[in-house]
Amino acid sequence: MDPTEGDADAAETLDRPLPERVRHRVILLAADAFSGLTLAELPPTLRQYARFTPSRRVKFGGSSMAASLESDPDFRRRVAARLRETEPELAEAVTQGNPPPAADPVEVAAAAFVLRPPGWAKLVAAAGEEAQRAQDERAEREREQELARLRDEVARLTALTRTEGDRLRGELEAARKETDAVHRKLRSALADVRRGEAAARKLRAELDDVRGEAAAARAAAEGEARRLRARLSEAEAALEASRKAVREGRGIEDMRLRLLLDTVLDAAQGLRRELALPPARLRPAQTVEAVEPGGLTPQDIAHRALSEDDPALLDQLLALPQAHLVVDGYNVTKTGYPALPLEKQRLRLLGGLAVLAAQTGAEMTCVFDGAELAAPVLVTPPRGVRVLFSNPGETADELIRRLVRAEPQGRPVVVVSADREVADGVAAAGARPVASALLLRRLARA
């Protein structure tokens, strides 16, 4: 044993933990030294790792080996002896205090920690700092490489985005052109339809003229037939007289008269066959112009939308195609049964609306005021009825106006509310306002 080594161990200590890479290298040196040591030469805490492979020894006994190197000088000297055998040049240079400039700082620091030459703590600290600097430089290079990679990726993505944007713009332009072509075809088709409608109107007018002429011809033919039938009757009477005369043995003139009557009769029968017409489908009463009775139009119903006297009016409105009934819930319940709690008011109204929806088949939406609610109300909507609460800070009247504005122009929308302002507003938007009392009467009838 070198007497100066014990003094150096006692005089010098590390003021900070070993850098991680130096510590890992020291553990590798200790694991490598196991192959040249007997079981008795190993510290008791490390004997359980003697049969392990070097890699498993480092994995499972690394912390124990590092602690033994620090606390057991004999074990450290044996590891140092193994290092002098395997790397004599590095060990000699570190012992002399002149590590090779080209040597790995981690190797130098690990060798100094194991060999413990004078000033080993400084060597370990200097090598650790150099290793840290090298690690920082590698990390900086890696960061720069990663940054360059990310820049390349950003450039690639930018180019890809630009290419994709150009492609999408091209597709959009093509779609616009296709849409314009479709619009042109649609306008052309509409023009063809209008021309077809005009031609149909013209043909109907011509058909009416032909029917009038046919009616006139039929009337003339019937008059002529009546005249011929009268002549036929006269001819038959004359024929009968001539036959009687023949029977009585009259002269040649009577025979000539009979021949004339036979000729007229044959002519009348031929004319009857020639004027034979199909059964008449048009009756004279159909040609007389007059006003026929008609039904109510949606405009007629709209004029009566604010009436509170006729519950059948609501049925007429809901019978319109695709009708949508929007109900101001609390406005109706507080008009019809204000003494009930709000929950029972809602249940009663929704039950009546469910029956009305089943009877009419119309779409129904019931709106309740939820502006002051702290949490959603638990309501199970009945079949055929949509239930909505207004957003916090929004009244039911505002939600009703939004629902009306969301509907397409021309769809029959009926709004039930006793609020005159709501009625005027939805009427201006194209909906049909109905008083709450009218709905209550209709539900009572159901």
Tab-separated table of N, CA and C in Angstrom, residues 64-216:
chain	number	residue	atom	x	y	z
A	64	SER	N	-24.429	-0.070	-4.357
A	64	SER	CA	-23.602	-0.704	-3.315
A	64	SER	C	-22.126	-0.618	-3.661
A	65	MET	N	-21.766	-0.819	-4.938
A	65	MET	CA	-20.355	-0.727	-5.334
A	65	MET	C	-19.832	0.683	-5.175
A	66	ALA	N	-20.664	1.685	-5.536
A	66	ALA	CA	-20.221	3.073	-5.364
A	66	ALA	C	-20.003	3.390	-3.893
A	67	ALA	N	-20.890	2.902	-3.022
A	67	ALA	CA	-20.727	3.151	-1.581
A	67	ALA	C	-19.490	2.448	-1.026
A	68	SER	N	-19.222	1.220	-1.490
A	68	SER	CA	-18.044	0.491	-1.019
A	68	SER	C	-16.760	1.160	-1.475
A	69	LEU	N	-16.712	1.653	-2.705
A	69	LEU	CA	-15.528	2.371	-3.183
A	69	LEU	C	-15.256	3.598	-2.323
A	70	GLU	N	-16.297	4.229	-1.837
A	70	GLU	CA	-16.128	5.429	-1.033
A	70	GLU	C	-15.725	5.101	0.399
A	71	SER	N	-16.268	4.006	0.928
A	71	SER	CA	-16.073	3.738	2.364
A	71	SER	C	-15.060	2.634	2.668
A	72	ASP	N	-14.693	1.815	1.663
A	72	ASP	CA	-13.791	0.665	1.908
A	72	ASP	C	-12.481	0.885	1.140
A	73	PRO	N	-11.413	1.358	1.817
A	73	PRO	CA	-10.136	1.613	1.107
A	73	PRO	C	-9.546	0.352	0.502
A	74	ASP	N	-9.672	-0.794	1.175
A	74	ASP	CA	-9.092	-2.029	0.631
A	74	ASP	C	-9.743	-2.392	-0.698
A	75	PHE	N	-11.055	-2.326	-0.725
A	75	PHE	CA	-11.752	-2.633	-1.986
A	75	PHE	C	-11.358	-1.635	-3.068
A	76	ARG	N	-11.184	-0.361	-2.666
A	76	ARG	CA	-10.804	0.649	-3.660
A	76	ARG	C	-9.406	0.377	-4.188
A	77	ARG	N	-8.448	-0.064	-3.297
A	77	ARG	CA	-7.094	-0.375	-3.759
A	77	ARG	C	-7.111	-1.560	-4.719
A	78	ARG	N	-7.944	-2.565	-4.432
A	78	ARG	CA	-8.013	-3.707	-5.344
A	78	ARG	C	-8.557	-3.275	-6.718
A	79	VAL	N	-9.566	-2.393	-6.718
A	79	VAL	CA	-10.080	-1.882	-7.996
A	79	VAL	C	-9.016	-1.070	-8.696
A	80	ALA	N	-8.203	-0.302	-7.908
A	80	ALA	CA	-7.128	0.496	-8.506
A	80	ALA	C	-6.072	-0.413	-9.117
A	81	ALA	N	-5.764	-1.506	-8.408
A	81	ALA	CA	-4.783	-2.456	-8.964
A	81	ALA	C	-5.287	-3.029	-10.281
A	82	ARG	N	-6.600	-3.350	-10.343
A	82	ARG	CA	-7.176	-3.874	-11.596
A	82	ARG	C	-7.086	-2.830	-12.698
A	83	LEU	N	-7.273	-1.562	-12.330
A	83	LEU	CA	-7.182	-0.480	-13.329
A	83	LEU	C	-5.768	-0.347	-13.847
A	84	ARG	N	-4.756	-0.492	-12.944
A	84	ARG	CA	-3.358	-0.389	-13.393
A	84	ARG	C	-3.012	-1.527	-14.347
A	85	GLU	N	-3.658	-2.683	-14.157
A	85	GLU	CA	-3.395	-3.799	-15.059
A	85	GLU	C	-4.035	-3.592	-16.424
A	86	THR	N	-5.253	-3.083	-16.421
A	86	THR	CA	-5.965	-2.969	-17.699
A	86	THR	C	-5.591	-1.704	-18.461
A	87	GLU	N	-5.351	-0.609	-17.767
A	87	GLU	CA	-5.008	0.658	-18.429
A	87	GLU	C	-3.804	1.268	-17.726
A	88	PRO	N	-2.618	0.666	-17.925
A	88	PRO	CA	-1.424	1.143	-17.192
A	88	PRO	C	-1.023	2.562	-17.573
A	89	GLU	N	-1.110	2.931	-18.831
A	89	GLU	CA	-0.679	4.267	-19.241
A	89	GLU	C	-1.544	5.342	-18.597
A	90	LEU	N	-2.862	5.162	-18.643
A	90	LEU	CA	-3.759	6.152	-18.042
A	90	LEU	C	-3.564	6.204	-16.531
A	91	ALA	N	-3.400	5.018	-15.915
A	91	ALA	CA	-3.218	4.990	-14.460
A	91	ALA	C	-1.929	5.688	-14.064
A	92	GLU	N	-0.840	5.443	-14.806
A	92	GLU	CA	0.434	6.076	-14.494
A	92	GLU	C	0.354	7.589	-14.672
A	93	ALA	N	-0.284	8.024	-15.755
A	93	ALA	CA	-0.385	9.475	-15.996
A	93	ALA	C	-1.219	10.163	-14.921
A	94	VAL	N	-2.297	9.535	-14.501
A	94	VAL	CA	-3.135	10.131	-13.462
A	94	VAL	C	-2.411	10.144	-12.127
A	95	THR	N	-1.636	9.064	-11.836
A	95	THR	CA	-0.872	9.008	-10.586
A	95	THR	C	0.172	10.110	-10.547
A	96	GLN	N	0.811	10.376	-11.687
A	96	GLN	CA	1.806	11.444	-11.762
A	96	GLN	C	1.159	12.835	-11.779
A	97	GLY	N	-0.148	12.910	-11.922
A	97	GLY	CA	-0.825	14.212	-11.942
A	97	GLY	C	-0.785	14.885	-13.297
A	98	ASN	N	-0.451	14.123	-14.355
A	98	ASN	CA	-0.379	14.673	-15.710
A	98	ASN	C	-1.244	13.826	-16.645
A	99	PRO	N	-2.536	13.928	-16.557
A	99	PRO	CA	-3.392	13.113	-17.449
A	99	PRO	C	-3.216	13.547	-18.898
A	100	PRO	N	-3.282	12.611	-19.817
A	100	PRO	CA	-3.128	12.963	-21.240
A	100	PRO	C	-4.203	13.981	-21.667
A	101	PRO	N	-3.761	14.994	-22.425
A	101	PRO	CA	-4.760	15.991	-22.851
A	101	PRO	C	-5.868	15.399	-23.712
A	102	ALA	N	-5.540	14.362	-24.483
A	102	ALA	CA	-6.551	13.786	-25.379
A	102	ALA	C	-7.440	12.758	-24.689
A	103	ALA	N	-7.157	12.466	-23.405
A	103	ALA	CA	-7.941	11.448	-22.711
A	103	ALA	C	-9.347	11.967	-22.433
A	104	ASP	N	-10.277	11.003	-22.371
A	104	ASP	CA	-11.670	11.349	-22.044
A	104	ASP	C	-11.730	11.869	-20.612
A	105	PRO	N	-12.317	13.051	-20.369
A	105	PRO	CA	-12.385	13.596	-19.004
A	105	PRO	C	-13.103	12.650	-18.051
A	106	VAL	N	-14.068	11.906	-18.536
A	106	VAL	CA	-14.770	10.972	-17.664
A	106	VAL	C	-13.830	9.857	-17.216
A	107	GLU	N	-12.995	9.328	-18.148
A	107	GLU	CA	-12.034	8.297	-17.797
A	107	GLU	C	-11.022	8.821	-16.793
A	108	VAL	N	-10.537	10.054	-17.000
A	108	VAL	CA	-9.561	10.656	-16.087
A	108	VAL	C	-10.157	10.826	-14.707
A	109	ALA	N	-11.394	11.345	-14.609
A	109	ALA	CA	-12.027	11.558	-13.311
A	109	ALA	C	-12.259	10.243	-12.601
A	110	ALA	N	-12.714	9.189	-13.317
A	110	ALA	CA	-12.951	7.892	-12.690
A	110	ALA	C	-11.641	7.286	-12.191
A	111	ALA	N	-10.570	7.391	-13.007
A	111	ALA	CA	-9.272	6.855	-12.580
A	111	ALA	C	-8.750	7.602	-11.362
A	112	ALA	N	-8.876	8.929	-11.331
A	112	ALA	CA	-8.416	9.713	-10.175
A	112	ALA	C	-9.195	9.346	-8.934
A	113	PHE	N	-10.515	9.113	-9.069
A	113	PHE	CA	-11.329	8.742	-7.907
A	113	PHE	C	-10.899	7.395	-7.342
A	114	VAL	N	-10.518	6.452	-8.216
A	114	VAL	CA	-10.137	5.113	-7.756
A	114	VAL	C	-8.696	5.105	-7.238
A	115	LEU	N	-7.756	5.767	-7.990
A	115	LEU	CA	-6.334	5.717	-7.624
A	115	LEU	C	-6.010	6.635	-6.448
A	116	ARG	N	-6.732	7.732	-6.295
A	116	ARG	CA	-6.551	8.686	-5.214
A	116	ARG	C	-5.111	9.217	-5.132
A	117	PRO	N	-4.546	9.729	-6.253
A	117	PRO	CA	-3.222	10.353	-6.157
A	117	PRO	C	-3.354	11.713	-5.449
A	118	PRO	N	-2.233	12.336	-5.072
A	118	PRO	CA	-2.331	13.681	-4.472
A	118	PRO	C	-3.049	14.641	-5.449
A	119	GLY	N	-3.993	15.394	-4.891
A	119	GLY	CA	-4.782	16.322	-5.718
A	119	GLY	C	-5.864	15.644	-6.523
A	120	TRP	N	-6.222	14.403	-6.094
A	120	TRP	CA	-7.232	13.660	-6.882
A	120	TRP	C	-8.582	14.361	-6.894
A	121	ALA	N	-8.896	15.027	-5.786
A	121	ALA	CA	-10.209	15.697	-5.743
A	121	ALA	C	-10.305	16.794	-6.805
A	122	LYS	N	-9.173	17.511	-6.986
A	122	LYS	CA	-9.180	18.555	-8.015
A	122	LYS	C	-9.289	17.939	-9.406
A	123	LEU	N	-8.542	16.800	-9.572
A	123	LEU	CA	-8.645	16.131	-10.877
A	123	LEU	C	-10.077	15.684	-11.162
A	124	VAL	N	-10.713	15.103	-10.128
A	124	VAL	CA	-12.094	14.655	-10.325
A	124	VAL	C	-13.001	15.837	-10.633
A	125	ALA	N	-12.801	16.951	-9.849
A	125	ALA	CA	-13.653	18.127	-10.077
A	125	ALA	C	-13.427	18.705	-11.465
A	126	ALA	N	-12.084	18.835	-11.860
A	126	ALA	CA	-11.779	19.399	-13.171
A	126	ALA	C	-12.298	18.501	-14.283
A	127	ALA	N	-12.077	17.179	-14.111
A	127	ALA	CA	-12.571	16.257	-15.145
A	127	ALA	C	-14.085	16.262	-15.198
A	128	GLY	N	-14.714	16.353	-14.009
A	128	GLY	CA	-16.182	16.417	-13.997
A	128	GLY	C	-16.699	17.657	-14.702
A	129	GLU	N	-16.020	18.802	-14.428
A	129	GLU	CA	-16.443	20.037	-15.121
A	129	GLU	C	-16.242	19.916	-16.619
A	130	GLU	N	-15.098	19.293	-17.006
A	130	GLU	CA	-14.842	19.125	-18.441
A	130	GLU	C	-15.881	18.191	-19.066
A	131	ALA	N	-16.202	17.117	-18.312
A	131	ALA	CA	-17.229	16.200	-18.821
A	131	ALA	C	-18.584	16.896	-18.927
A	132	GLN	N	-18.866	17.742	-17.900
A	132	GLN	CA	-20.129	18.489	-17.949
A	132	GLN	C	-20.159	19.439	-19.133
A	133	ARG	N	-18.963	20.098	-19.362
A	133	ARG	CA	-18.897	21.003	-20.522
A	133	ARG	C	-19.084	20.233	-21.824
A	134	ALA	N	-18.436	19.052	-21.886
A	134	ALA	CA	-18.604	18.249	-23.100
A	134	ALA	C	-20.060	17.820	-23.268
A	135	GLN	N	-20.653	17.424	-22.111
A	135	GLN	CA	-22.066	17.032	-22.181
A	135	GLN	C	-22.944	18.201	-22.600
A	136	ASP	N	-22.623	19.399	-22.030
A	136	ASP	CA	-23.397	20.591	-22.413
A	136	ASP	C	-23.215	20.905	-23.889
A	137	GLU	N	-21.951	20.739	-24.371
A	137	GLU	CA	-21.713	21.005	-25.790
A	137	GLU	C	-22.495	20.032	-26.662
A	138	ARG	N	-22.474	18.718	-26.238
A	138	ARG	CA	-23.243	17.743	-27.007
A	138	ARG	C	-24.742	18.078	-26.979
A	139	ALA	N	-25.195	18.464	-25.761
A	139	ALA	CA	-26.614	18.834	-25.670
A	139	ALA	C	-26.920	20.045	-26.538
A	140	GLU	N	-25.948	21.013	-26.551
A	140	GLU	CA	-26.168	22.196	-27.389
A	140	GLU	C	-26.194	21.823	-28.868
A	141	ARG	N	-25.253	20.900	-29.243
A	141	ARG	CA	-25.259	20.467	-30.638
A	141	ARG	C	-26.560	19.731	-30.974
A	142	GLU	N	-26.980	18.903	-30.018
A	142	GLU	CA	-28.235	18.188	-30.259
A	142	GLU	C	-29.405	19.156	-30.372
A	143	ARG	N	-29.373	20.188	-29.486
A	143	ARG	CA	-30.447	21.188	-29.580
A	143	ARG	C	-30.401	21.922	-30.918
A	144	GLU	N	-29.160	22.260	-31.334
A	144	GLU	CA	-29.043	22.947	-32.637
A	144	GLU	C	-29.520	22.039	-33.770
A	145	GLN	N	-29.122	20.737	-33.684
A	145	GLN	CA	-29.591	19.812	-34.718
A	145	GLN	C	-31.114	19.680	-34.688
A	146	GLU	N	-31.667	19.595	-33.447
A	146	GLU	CA	-33.122	19.490	-33.328
A	146	GLU	C	-33.797	20.761	-33.855
A	147	LEU	N	-33.169	21.927	-33.528
A	147	LEU	CA	-33.719	23.186	-34.019
A	147	LEU	C	-33.676	23.238	-35.543
A	148	ALA	N	-32.526	22.784	-36.108
A	148	ALA	CA	-32.433	22.770	-37.570
A	148	ALA	C	-33.472	21.824	-38.171
A	149	ARG	N	-33.635	20.641	-37.482
A	149	ARG	CA	-34.645	19.699	-37.974
A	149	ARG	C	-36.044	20.298	-37.919
A	150	LEU	N	-36.304	20.985	-36.769
A	150	LEU	CA	-37.625	21.608	-36.632
A	150	LEU	C	-37.824	22.708	-37.665
A	151	ARG	N	-36.746	23.472	-37.935
A	151	ARG	CA	-36.870	24.524	-38.963
A	151	ARG	C	-37.166	23.903	-40.329
A	152	ASP	N	-36.421	22.798	-40.616
A	152	ASP	CA	-36.690	22.120	-41.890
A	152	ASP	C	-38.131	21.612	-41.930
A	153	GLU	N	-38.578	21.069	-40.776
A	153	GLU	CA	-39.951	20.560	-40.721
A	153	GLU	C	-40.963	21.685	-40.922
A	154	VAL	N	-40.663	22.852	-40.256
A	154	VAL	CA	-41.563	24.004	-40.420
A	154	VAL	C	-41.582	24.464	-41.874
A	155	ALA	N	-40.385	24.492	-42.495
A	155	ALA	CA	-40.334	24.904	-43.899
A	155	ALA	C	-41.105	23.918	-44.772
A	156	ARG	N	-40.909	22.597	-44.458
A	156	ARG	CA	-41.635	21.589	-45.247
A	156	ARG	C	-43.151	21.727	-45.067
A	157	LEU	N	-43.539	21.921	-43.791
A	157	LEU	CA	-44.973	22.072	-43.529
A	157	LEU	C	-45.514	23.347	-44.157
A	158	THR	N	-44.677	24.423	-44.125
A	158	THR	CA	-45.115	25.677	-44.761
A	158	THR	C	-45.325	25.471	-46.253
A	159	ALA	N	-44.341	24.789	-46.877
A	159	ALA	CA	-44.492	24.530	-48.308
A	159	ALA	C	-45.691	23.637	-48.572
A	160	LEU	N	-45.852	22.611	-47.707
A	160	LEU	CA	-46.997	21.721	-47.876
A	160	LEU	C	-48.302	22.474	-47.692
A	161	THR	N	-48.308	23.375	-46.679
A	161	THR	CA	-49.518	24.177	-46.447
A	161	THR	C	-49.806	25.084	-47.635
A	162	ARG	N	-48.728	25.673	-48.173
A	162	ARG	CA	-48.920	26.555	-49.327
A	162	ARG	C	-49.452	25.750	-50.525
A	163	THR	N	-48.829	24.538	-50.706
A	163	THR	CA	-49.297	23.690	-51.811
A	163	THR	C	-50.753	23.269	-51.604
A	164	GLU	N	-51.057	22.870	-50.350
A	164	GLU	CA	-52.429	22.450	-50.055
A	164	GLU	C	-53.404	23.614	-50.220
A	165	GLY	N	-52.942	24.823	-49.772
A	165	GLY	CA	-53.805	25.997	-49.948
A	165	GLY	C	-54.054	26.290	-51.420
A	166	ASP	N	-52.971	26.175	-52.237
A	166	ASP	CA	-53.160	26.399	-53.682
A	166	ASP	C	-54.133	25.361	-54.255
A	167	ARG	N	-53.959	24.088	-53.794
A	167	ARG	CA	-54.868	23.057	-54.294
A	167	ARG	C	-56.312	23.326	-53.884
A	168	LEU	N	-56.490	23.707	-52.613
A	168	LEU	CA	-57.843	23.994	-52.135
A	168	LEU	C	-58.434	25.203	-52.851
A	169	ARG	N	-57.577	26.223	-53.078
A	169	ARG	CA	-58.088	27.383	-53.833
A	169	ARG	C	-58.492	26.977	-55.242
A	170	GLY	N	-57.665	26.075	-55.851
A	170	GLY	CA	-58.046	25.602	-57.177
A	170	GLY	C	-59.362	24.838	-57.152
A	171	GLU	N	-59.502	23.972	-56.112
A	171	GLU	CA	-60.763	23.237	-56.004
A	171	GLU	C	-61.934	24.175	-55.753
A	172	LEU	N	-61.686	25.217	-54.924
A	172	LEU	CA	-62.751	26.180	-54.660
A	172	LEU	C	-63.152	26.916	-55.936
A	173	GLU	N	-62.140	27.289	-56.727
A	173	GLU	CA	-62.445	27.983	-57.975
A	173	GLU	C	-63.211	27.056	-58.925
A	174	ALA	N	-62.756	25.777	-58.968
A	174	ALA	CA	-63.476	24.822	-59.821
A	174	ALA	C	-64.910	24.633	-59.329
A	175	ALA	N	-65.069	24.569	-57.983
A	175	ALA	CA	-66.427	24.427	-57.438
A	175	ALA	C	-67.275	25.646	-57.770
A	176	ARG	N	-66.643	26.838	-57.695
A	176	ARG	CA	-67.394	28.052	-58.052
A	176	ARG	C	-67.819	28.022	-59.520
A	177	LYS	N	-66.892	27.595	-60.368
A	177	LYS	CA	-67.248	27.521	-61.784
A	177	LYS	C	-68.357	26.498	-62.005
A	178	GLU	N	-68.235	25.357	-61.309
A	178	GLU	CA	-69.276	24.342	-61.452
A	178	GLU	C	-70.613	24.863	-60.938
A	179	THR	N	-70.552	25.613	-59.821
A	179	THR	CA	-71.784	26.190	-59.278
A	179	THR	C	-72.385	27.189	-60.258
A	180	ASP	N	-71.512	28.015	-60.861
A	180	ASP	CA	-72.024	28.967	-61.859
A	180	ASP	C	-72.672	28.225	-63.024
A	181	ALA	N	-72.018	27.117	-63.451
A	181	ALA	CA	-72.603	26.351	-64.561
A	181	ALA	C	-73.951	25.760	-64.159
A	182	VAL	N	-74.018	25.255	-62.926
A	182	VAL	CA	-75.293	24.700	-62.452
A	182	VAL	C	-76.354	25.790	-62.396
A	183	HIS	N	-75.948	26.989	-61.907
A	183	HIS	CA	-76.902	28.094	-61.845
A	183	HIS	C	-77.393	28.463	-63.240
A	184	ARG	N	-76.451	28.470	-64.194
A	184	ARG	CA	-76.871	28.788	-65.561
A	184	ARG	C	-77.845	27.733	-66.086
A	185	LYS	N	-77.514	26.459	-65.819
A	185	LYS	CA	-78.428	25.403	-66.255
A	185	LYS	C	-79.782	25.531	-65.566
A	186	LEU	N	-79.740	25.905	-64.287
A	186	LEU	CA	-80.993	26.060	-63.552
A	186	LEU	C	-81.819	27.201	-64.122
A	187	ARG	N	-81.134	28.322	-64.411
A	187	ARG	CA	-81.868	29.442	-65.029
A	187	ARG	C	-82.442	29.041	-66.378
A	188	SER	N	-81.637	28.280	-67.164
A	188	SER	CA	-82.139	27.825	-68.453
A	188	SER	C	-83.334	26.898	-68.272
A	189	ALA	N	-83.219	25.993	-67.254
A	189	ALA	CA	-84.340	25.082	-67.010
A	189	ALA	C	-85.581	25.846	-66.567
A	190	LEU	N	-85.380	26.860	-65.720
A	190	LEU	CA	-86.519	27.668	-65.286
A	190	LEU	C	-87.158	28.394	-66.470
A	191	ALA	N	-86.284	28.903	-67.361
A	191	ALA	CA	-86.821	29.558	-68.553
A	191	ALA	C	-87.613	28.558	-69.407
A	192	ASP	N	-87.056	27.319	-69.546
A	192	ASP	CA	-87.793	26.297	-70.294
A	192	ASP	C	-89.129	25.980	-69.630
A	193	VAL	N	-89.107	25.921	-68.280
A	193	VAL	CA	-90.357	25.646	-67.569
A	193	VAL	C	-91.366	26.756	-67.815
A	194	ARG	N	-90.885	28.003	-67.744
A	194	ARG	CA	-91.809	29.119	-67.994
A	194	ARG	C	-92.361	29.073	-69.410
A	195	ARG	N	-91.459	28.728	-70.365
A	195	ARG	CA	-91.951	28.621	-71.739
A	195	ARG	C	-92.948	27.474	-71.858
A	196	GLY	N	-92.644	26.347	-71.179
A	196	GLY	CA	-93.585	25.232	-71.211
A	196	GLY	C	-94.925	25.604	-70.595
A	197	GLU	N	-94.879	26.360	-69.471
A	197	GLU	CA	-96.128	26.788	-68.849
A	197	GLU	C	-96.920	27.699	-69.784
A	198	ALA	N	-96.189	28.613	-70.476
A	198	ALA	CA	-96.881	29.494	-71.422
A	198	ALA	C	-97.504	28.681	-72.555
A	199	ALA	N	-96.725	27.673	-73.046
A	199	ALA	CA	-97.276	26.833	-74.120
A	199	ALA	C	-98.479	26.043	-73.621
A	200	ALA	N	-98.390	25.563	-72.349
A	200	ALA	CA	-99.528	24.823	-71.800
A	200	ALA	C	-100.757	25.713	-71.679
A	201	ARG	N	-100.529	26.967	-71.233
A	201	ARG	CA	-101.667	27.896	-71.154
A	201	ARG	C	-102.272	28.150	-72.527
A	202	LYS	N	-101.391	28.284	-73.530
A	202	LYS	CA	-101.890	28.506	-74.880
A	202	LYS	C	-102.690	27.300	-75.368
A	203	LEU	N	-102.130	26.071	-75.075
A	203	LEU	CA	-102.845	24.867	-75.498
A	203	LEU	C	-104.181	24.732	-74.782
A	204	ARG	N	-104.210	25.123	-73.496
A	204	ARG	CA	-105.480	25.063	-72.777
A	204	ARG	C	-106.492	26.032	-73.388
A	205	ALA	N	-105.993	27.224	-73.774
A	205	ALA	CA	-106.907	28.183	-74.416
A	205	ALA	C	-107.423	27.629	-75.741
A	206	GLU	N	-106.491	27.024	-76.524
A	206	GLU	CA	-106.919	26.445	-77.793
A	206	GLU	C	-107.900	25.292	-77.555
A	207	LEU	N	-107.614	24.482	-76.498
A	207	LEU	CA	-108.523	23.388	-76.190
A	207	LEU	C	-109.906	23.922	-75.813
A	208	ASP	N	-109.921	24.999	-75.053
A	208	ASP	CA	-111.208	25.604	-74.710
A	208	ASP	C	-111.942	26.078	-75.964
A	209	ASP	N	-111.172	26.673	-76.897
A	209	ASP	CA	-111.797	27.117	-78.148
A	209	ASP	C	-112.358	25.929	-78.921
A	210	VAL	N	-111.546	24.844	-78.994
A	210	VAL	CA	-112.007	23.653	-79.727
A	210	VAL	C	-113.247	23.072	-79.061
A	211	ARG	N	-113.221	23.037	-77.719
A	211	ARG	CA	-114.399	22.523	-77.026
A	211	ARG	C	-115.624	23.396	-77.294
A	212	GLY	N	-115.429	24.722	-77.336
A	212	GLY	CA	-116.551	25.600	-77.673
A	212	GLY	C	-117.075	25.345	-79.064
A	213	GLU	N	-116.128	25.203	-80.029
A	213	GLU	CA	-116.553	24.924	-81.410
A	213	GLU	C	-117.269	23.579	-81.476
A	214	ALA	N	-116.717	22.569	-80.746
A	214	ALA	CA	-117.362	21.252	-80.761
A	214	ALA	C	-118.752	21.329	-80.156
A	215	ALA	N	-118.876	22.119	-79.078
A	215	ALA	CA	-120.193	22.263	-78.466
A	215	ALA	C	-121.169	22.917	-79.437
A	216	ALA	N	-120.659	23.974	-80.134
A	216	ALA	CA	-121.527	24.635	-81.116
A	216	ALA	C	-121.906	23.677	-82.239
